[in-house]
Short mmCIF file of C-alpha atoms in Angstrom, two decimals:
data_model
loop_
_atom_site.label_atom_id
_atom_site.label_comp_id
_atom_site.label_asym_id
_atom_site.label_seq_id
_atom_site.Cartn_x
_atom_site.Cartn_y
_atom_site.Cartn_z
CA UNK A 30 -36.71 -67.00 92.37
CA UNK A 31 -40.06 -67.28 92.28
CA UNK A 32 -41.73 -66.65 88.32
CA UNK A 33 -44.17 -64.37 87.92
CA UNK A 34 -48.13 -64.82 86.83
CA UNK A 35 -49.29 -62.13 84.40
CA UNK A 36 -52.65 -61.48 84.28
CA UNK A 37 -54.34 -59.98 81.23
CA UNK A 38 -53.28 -56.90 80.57
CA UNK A 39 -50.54 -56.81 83.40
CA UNK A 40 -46.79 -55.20 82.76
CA UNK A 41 -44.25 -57.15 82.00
CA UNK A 42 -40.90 -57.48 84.88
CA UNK A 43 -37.81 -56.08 83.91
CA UNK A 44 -36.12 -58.52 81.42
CA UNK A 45 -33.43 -58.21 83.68
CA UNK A 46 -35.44 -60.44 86.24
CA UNK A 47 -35.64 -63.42 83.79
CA UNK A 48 -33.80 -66.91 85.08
CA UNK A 49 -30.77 -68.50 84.36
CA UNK A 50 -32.36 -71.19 84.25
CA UNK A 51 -34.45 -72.16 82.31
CA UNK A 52 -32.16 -69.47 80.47
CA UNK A 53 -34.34 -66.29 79.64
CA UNK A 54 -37.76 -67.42 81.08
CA UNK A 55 -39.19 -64.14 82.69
CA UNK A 56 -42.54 -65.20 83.42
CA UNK A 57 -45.55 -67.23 82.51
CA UNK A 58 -48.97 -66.72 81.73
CA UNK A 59 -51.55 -63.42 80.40
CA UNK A 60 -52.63 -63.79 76.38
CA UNK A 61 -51.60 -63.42 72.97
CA UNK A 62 -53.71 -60.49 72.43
CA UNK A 63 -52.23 -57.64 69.85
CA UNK A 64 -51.61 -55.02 72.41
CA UNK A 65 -49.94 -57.55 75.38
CA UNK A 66 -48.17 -58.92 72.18
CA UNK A 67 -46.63 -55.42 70.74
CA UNK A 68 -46.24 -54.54 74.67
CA UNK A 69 -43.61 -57.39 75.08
CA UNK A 70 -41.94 -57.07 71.97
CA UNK A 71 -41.03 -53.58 72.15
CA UNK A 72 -39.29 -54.60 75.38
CA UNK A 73 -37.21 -57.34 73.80
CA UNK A 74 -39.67 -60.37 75.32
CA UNK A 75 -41.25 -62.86 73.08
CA UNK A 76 -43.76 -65.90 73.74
CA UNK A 77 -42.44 -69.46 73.59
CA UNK A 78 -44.01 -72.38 74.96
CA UNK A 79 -45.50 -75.84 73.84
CA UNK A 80 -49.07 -76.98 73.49
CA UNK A 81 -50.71 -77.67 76.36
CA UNK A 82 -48.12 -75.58 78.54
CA UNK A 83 -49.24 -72.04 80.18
CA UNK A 84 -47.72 -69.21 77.77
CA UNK A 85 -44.28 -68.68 78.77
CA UNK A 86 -42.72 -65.77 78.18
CA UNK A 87 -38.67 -65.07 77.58
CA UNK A 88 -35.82 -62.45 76.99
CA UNK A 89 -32.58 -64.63 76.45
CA UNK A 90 -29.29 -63.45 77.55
CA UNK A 91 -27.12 -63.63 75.33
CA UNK A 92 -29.79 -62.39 72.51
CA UNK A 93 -29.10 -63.66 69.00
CA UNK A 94 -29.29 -60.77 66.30
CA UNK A 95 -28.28 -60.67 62.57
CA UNK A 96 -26.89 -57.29 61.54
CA UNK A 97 -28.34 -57.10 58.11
CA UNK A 98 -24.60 -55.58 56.62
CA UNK A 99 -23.15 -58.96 58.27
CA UNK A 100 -25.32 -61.56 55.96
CA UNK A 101 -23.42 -64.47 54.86
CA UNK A 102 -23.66 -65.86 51.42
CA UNK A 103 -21.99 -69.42 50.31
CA UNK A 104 -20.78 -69.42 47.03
CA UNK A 105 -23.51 -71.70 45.34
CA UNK A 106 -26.28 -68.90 46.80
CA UNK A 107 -24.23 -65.90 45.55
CA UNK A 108 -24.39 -68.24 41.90
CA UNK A 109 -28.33 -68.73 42.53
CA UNK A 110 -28.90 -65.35 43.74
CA UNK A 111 -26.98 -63.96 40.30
CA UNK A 112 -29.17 -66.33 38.03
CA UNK A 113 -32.52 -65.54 39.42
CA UNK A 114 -31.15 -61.49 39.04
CA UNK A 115 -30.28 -62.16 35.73
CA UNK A 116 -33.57 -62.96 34.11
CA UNK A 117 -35.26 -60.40 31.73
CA UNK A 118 -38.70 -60.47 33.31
CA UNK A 119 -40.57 -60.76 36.34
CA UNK A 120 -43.17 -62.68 34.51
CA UNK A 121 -39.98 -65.69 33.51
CA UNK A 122 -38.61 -66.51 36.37
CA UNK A 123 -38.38 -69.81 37.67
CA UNK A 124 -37.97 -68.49 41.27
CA UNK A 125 -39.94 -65.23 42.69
CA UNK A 126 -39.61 -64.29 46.33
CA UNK A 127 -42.72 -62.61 47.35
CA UNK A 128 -43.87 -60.31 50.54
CA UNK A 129 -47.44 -61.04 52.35
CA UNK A 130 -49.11 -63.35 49.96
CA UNK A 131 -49.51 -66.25 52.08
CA UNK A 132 -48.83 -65.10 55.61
CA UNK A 133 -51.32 -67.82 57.44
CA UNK A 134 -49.53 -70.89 54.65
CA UNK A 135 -45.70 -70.01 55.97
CA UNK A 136 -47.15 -69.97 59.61
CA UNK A 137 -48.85 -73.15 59.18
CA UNK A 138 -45.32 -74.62 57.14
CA UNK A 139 -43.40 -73.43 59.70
CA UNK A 140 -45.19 -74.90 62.40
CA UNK A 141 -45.52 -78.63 60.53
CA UNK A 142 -42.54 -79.02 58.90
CA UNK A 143 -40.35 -81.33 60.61
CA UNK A 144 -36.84 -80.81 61.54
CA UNK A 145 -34.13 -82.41 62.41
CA UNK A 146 -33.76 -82.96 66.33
CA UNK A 147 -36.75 -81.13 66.83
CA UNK A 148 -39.68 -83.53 67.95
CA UNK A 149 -42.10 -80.84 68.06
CA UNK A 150 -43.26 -77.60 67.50
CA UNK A 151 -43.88 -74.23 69.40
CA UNK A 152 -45.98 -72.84 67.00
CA UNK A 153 -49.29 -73.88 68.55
CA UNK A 154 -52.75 -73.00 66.74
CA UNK A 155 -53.24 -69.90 69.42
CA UNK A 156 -50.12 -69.08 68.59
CA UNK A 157 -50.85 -69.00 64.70
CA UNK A 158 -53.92 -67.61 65.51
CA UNK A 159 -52.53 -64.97 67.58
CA UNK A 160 -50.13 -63.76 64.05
CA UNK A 161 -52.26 -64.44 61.92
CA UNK A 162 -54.49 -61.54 63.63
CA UNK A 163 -51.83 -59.38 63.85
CA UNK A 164 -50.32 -59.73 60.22
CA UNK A 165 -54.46 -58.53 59.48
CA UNK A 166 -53.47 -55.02 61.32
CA UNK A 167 -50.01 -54.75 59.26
CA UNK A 168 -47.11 -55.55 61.82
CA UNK A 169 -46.71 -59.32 60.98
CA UNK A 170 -45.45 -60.43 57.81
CA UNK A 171 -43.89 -63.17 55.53
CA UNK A 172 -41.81 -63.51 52.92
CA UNK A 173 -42.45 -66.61 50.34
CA UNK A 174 -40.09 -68.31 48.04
CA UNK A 175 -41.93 -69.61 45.04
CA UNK A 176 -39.92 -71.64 43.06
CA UNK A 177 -41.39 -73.10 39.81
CA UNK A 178 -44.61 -71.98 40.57
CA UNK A 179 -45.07 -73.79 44.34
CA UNK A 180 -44.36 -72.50 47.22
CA UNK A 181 -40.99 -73.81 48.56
CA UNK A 182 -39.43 -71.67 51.48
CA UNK A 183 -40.27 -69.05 53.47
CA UNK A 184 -40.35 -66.99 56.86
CA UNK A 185 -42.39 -65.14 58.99
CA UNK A 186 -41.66 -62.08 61.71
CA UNK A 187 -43.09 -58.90 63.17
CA UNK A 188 -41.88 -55.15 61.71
CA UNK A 189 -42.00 -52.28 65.02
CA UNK A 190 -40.47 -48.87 63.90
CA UNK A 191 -37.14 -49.74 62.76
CA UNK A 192 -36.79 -53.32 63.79
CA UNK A 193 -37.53 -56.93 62.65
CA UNK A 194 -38.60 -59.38 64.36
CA UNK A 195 -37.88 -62.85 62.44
CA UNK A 196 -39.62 -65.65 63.79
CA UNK A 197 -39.54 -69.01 61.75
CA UNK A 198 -38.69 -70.07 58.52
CA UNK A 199 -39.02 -73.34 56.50
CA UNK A 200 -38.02 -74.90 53.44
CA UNK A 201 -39.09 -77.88 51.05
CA UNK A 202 -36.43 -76.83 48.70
CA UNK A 203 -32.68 -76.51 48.69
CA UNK A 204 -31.90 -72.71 49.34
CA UNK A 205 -35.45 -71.52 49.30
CA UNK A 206 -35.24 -70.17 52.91
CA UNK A 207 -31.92 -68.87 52.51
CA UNK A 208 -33.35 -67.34 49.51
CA UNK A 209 -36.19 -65.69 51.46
CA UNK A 210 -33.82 -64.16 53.55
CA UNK A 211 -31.19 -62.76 51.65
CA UNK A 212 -34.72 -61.15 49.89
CA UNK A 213 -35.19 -59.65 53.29
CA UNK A 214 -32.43 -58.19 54.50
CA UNK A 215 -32.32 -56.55 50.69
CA UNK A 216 -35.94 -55.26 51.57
CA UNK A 217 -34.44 -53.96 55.53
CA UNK A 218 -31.80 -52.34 54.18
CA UNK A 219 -34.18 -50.36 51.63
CA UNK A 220 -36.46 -49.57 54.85
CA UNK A 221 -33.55 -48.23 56.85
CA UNK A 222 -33.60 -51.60 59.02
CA UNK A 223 -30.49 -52.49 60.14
CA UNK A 224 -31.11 -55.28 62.70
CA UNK A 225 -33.25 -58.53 62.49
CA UNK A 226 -33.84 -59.89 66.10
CA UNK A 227 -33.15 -64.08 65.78
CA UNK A 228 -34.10 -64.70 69.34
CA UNK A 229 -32.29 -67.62 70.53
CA UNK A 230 -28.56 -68.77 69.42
CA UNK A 231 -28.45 -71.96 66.82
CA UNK A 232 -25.85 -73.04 64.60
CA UNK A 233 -27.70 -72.31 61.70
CA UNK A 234 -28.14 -69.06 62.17
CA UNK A 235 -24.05 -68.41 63.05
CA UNK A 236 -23.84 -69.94 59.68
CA UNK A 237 -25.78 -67.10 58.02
CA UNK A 238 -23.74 -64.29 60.00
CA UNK A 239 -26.18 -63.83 63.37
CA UNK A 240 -23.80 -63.21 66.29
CA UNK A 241 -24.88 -63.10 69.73
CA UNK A 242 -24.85 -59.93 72.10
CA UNK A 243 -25.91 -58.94 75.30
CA UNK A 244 -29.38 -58.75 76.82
CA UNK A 245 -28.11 -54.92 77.89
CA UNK A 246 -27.00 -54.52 74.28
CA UNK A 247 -30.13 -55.68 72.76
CA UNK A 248 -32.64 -53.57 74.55
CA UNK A 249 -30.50 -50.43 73.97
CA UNK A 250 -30.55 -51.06 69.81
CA UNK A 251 -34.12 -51.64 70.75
CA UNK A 252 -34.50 -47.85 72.73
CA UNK A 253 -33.22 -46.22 69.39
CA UNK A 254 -35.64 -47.98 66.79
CA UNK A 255 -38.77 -49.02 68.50
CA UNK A 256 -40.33 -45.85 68.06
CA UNK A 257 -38.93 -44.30 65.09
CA UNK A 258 -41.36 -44.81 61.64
CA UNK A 259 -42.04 -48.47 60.35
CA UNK A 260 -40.83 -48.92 56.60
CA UNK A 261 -43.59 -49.32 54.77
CA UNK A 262 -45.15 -52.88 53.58
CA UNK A 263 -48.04 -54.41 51.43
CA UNK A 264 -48.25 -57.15 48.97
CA UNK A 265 -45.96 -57.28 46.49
CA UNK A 266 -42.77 -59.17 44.81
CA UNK A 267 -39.19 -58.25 46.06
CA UNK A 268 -36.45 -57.86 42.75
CA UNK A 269 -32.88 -58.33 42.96
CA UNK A 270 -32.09 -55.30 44.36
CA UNK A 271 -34.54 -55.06 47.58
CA UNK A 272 -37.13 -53.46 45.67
CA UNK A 273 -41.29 -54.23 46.44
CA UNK A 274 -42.48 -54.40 42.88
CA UNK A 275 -46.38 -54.58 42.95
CA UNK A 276 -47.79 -57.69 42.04
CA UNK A 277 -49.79 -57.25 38.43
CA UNK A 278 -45.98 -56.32 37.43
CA UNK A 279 -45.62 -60.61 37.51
CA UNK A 280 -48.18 -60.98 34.77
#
């Protein structure tokens, strides 16, 4: 089958249409502008290509998805996780996970930090320039692990009504992603969130309790939550408990 050309501003094809192989790919080319961007999303299709490569455009069957109830936590994170909750004060902590601070730094980490088997990145500069406009209107955010004062971890995705996006997420030290996203899914679960789209199926994220479903499955979760109020989100530090404390709380 032929894949289709978008031209700015053009509808997507049914996510149905997209190949087996490549697996997912649904069609290639259009922009990265905010409206073609919240366009695809809401229909469960997300940009992924390389530098120098037309944009490419997917919706992966099977469709990798982390039900935020289904989290897995090793043992030594469940021991971090209690430590960090068991300081006094915001202001003493050795590790603080924070929401929107550095949005444009956890892009920039997440595209440059290497990883293993991965030669490259897909997080091109008009892709980061593309998020980085869209976290300015309030639907793309990151979380930040700041351990010992630096930042050390962190992720990045895209909030539409009741549903997260996650994108990417890096780490310089042990657990500081991890750490990151166990603050997240405490943060969902406040907002009513109950889903975090992971895109595509890796080991890594089987490890933290994202399952794959269907393609069919997917878009219907999607049909209940894309249009129903976006939690709310600013600045801030997240507590133990999922809570966005405001940020002159840390001293």
């Amino acid at each position: 089958m032929e894949l289709p050309w978008l031209v700015s501003g053009a509808s997507f094809p049914d996510p149905s249409r997209a190949l087996r192989q490549p697996a997912g790919l649904l069609a290639a080319g259009g922009d990265l502008t905010i409206p073609t961007l919240r366009r695809a999303y809401s229909r469960g299709i997300f940009p992924w290509f390389n530098q120098g490569e037309p944009i490419l455009w997917w919706s992966p069957e099977p469709r990798m998805v982390l039900n935020c109830a289904d989290l897995h936590v090793s043992h030594s994170l469940k021991k971090r996780l209690k430590q960090i909750a068991n300081k006094q004060s915001a202001a003493d902590f050795e590790v603080v996970v924070t929401v929107d601070t550095q949005f444009e730094r956890v892009m920039y980490q997440c595209a440059n930090t290497p990883r293993d088997g991965q030669p490259g990145t897909w997080i091109t500069k008009q892709m980061q320039q593309a998020y980085c406009a869209w976290h300015q209107i309030g639907e793309a955010h990151s979380i930040e692990t700041w351990i010992d004062g630096e930042l050390a971890g962190g992720l990045y995705g895209i909030s539409l009504g009741a549903m997260f996006f996650g994108e990417s997420m890096f780490t310089h030290r042990t657990d500081a992603s991890k750490i990151a996203l166990v603050h997240l899914v405490r943060l969902l679960q406040q907002g009513g969130v109950k889903l975090i789209d992971c895109q595509m199926q890796t080991h890594h994220l089987a490890t933290l309790g994202a399952k794959p479903i269907t393609r069919q499955e997917f878009l219907a979760h999607l049909d209940l939550t894309i249009e129903q109020p976006s939690m709310p989100w600013r600045p801030g530090w997240i507590d133990h408990r999922g809570q966005l404390q405001s940020l002159s709380l840390l001293g």
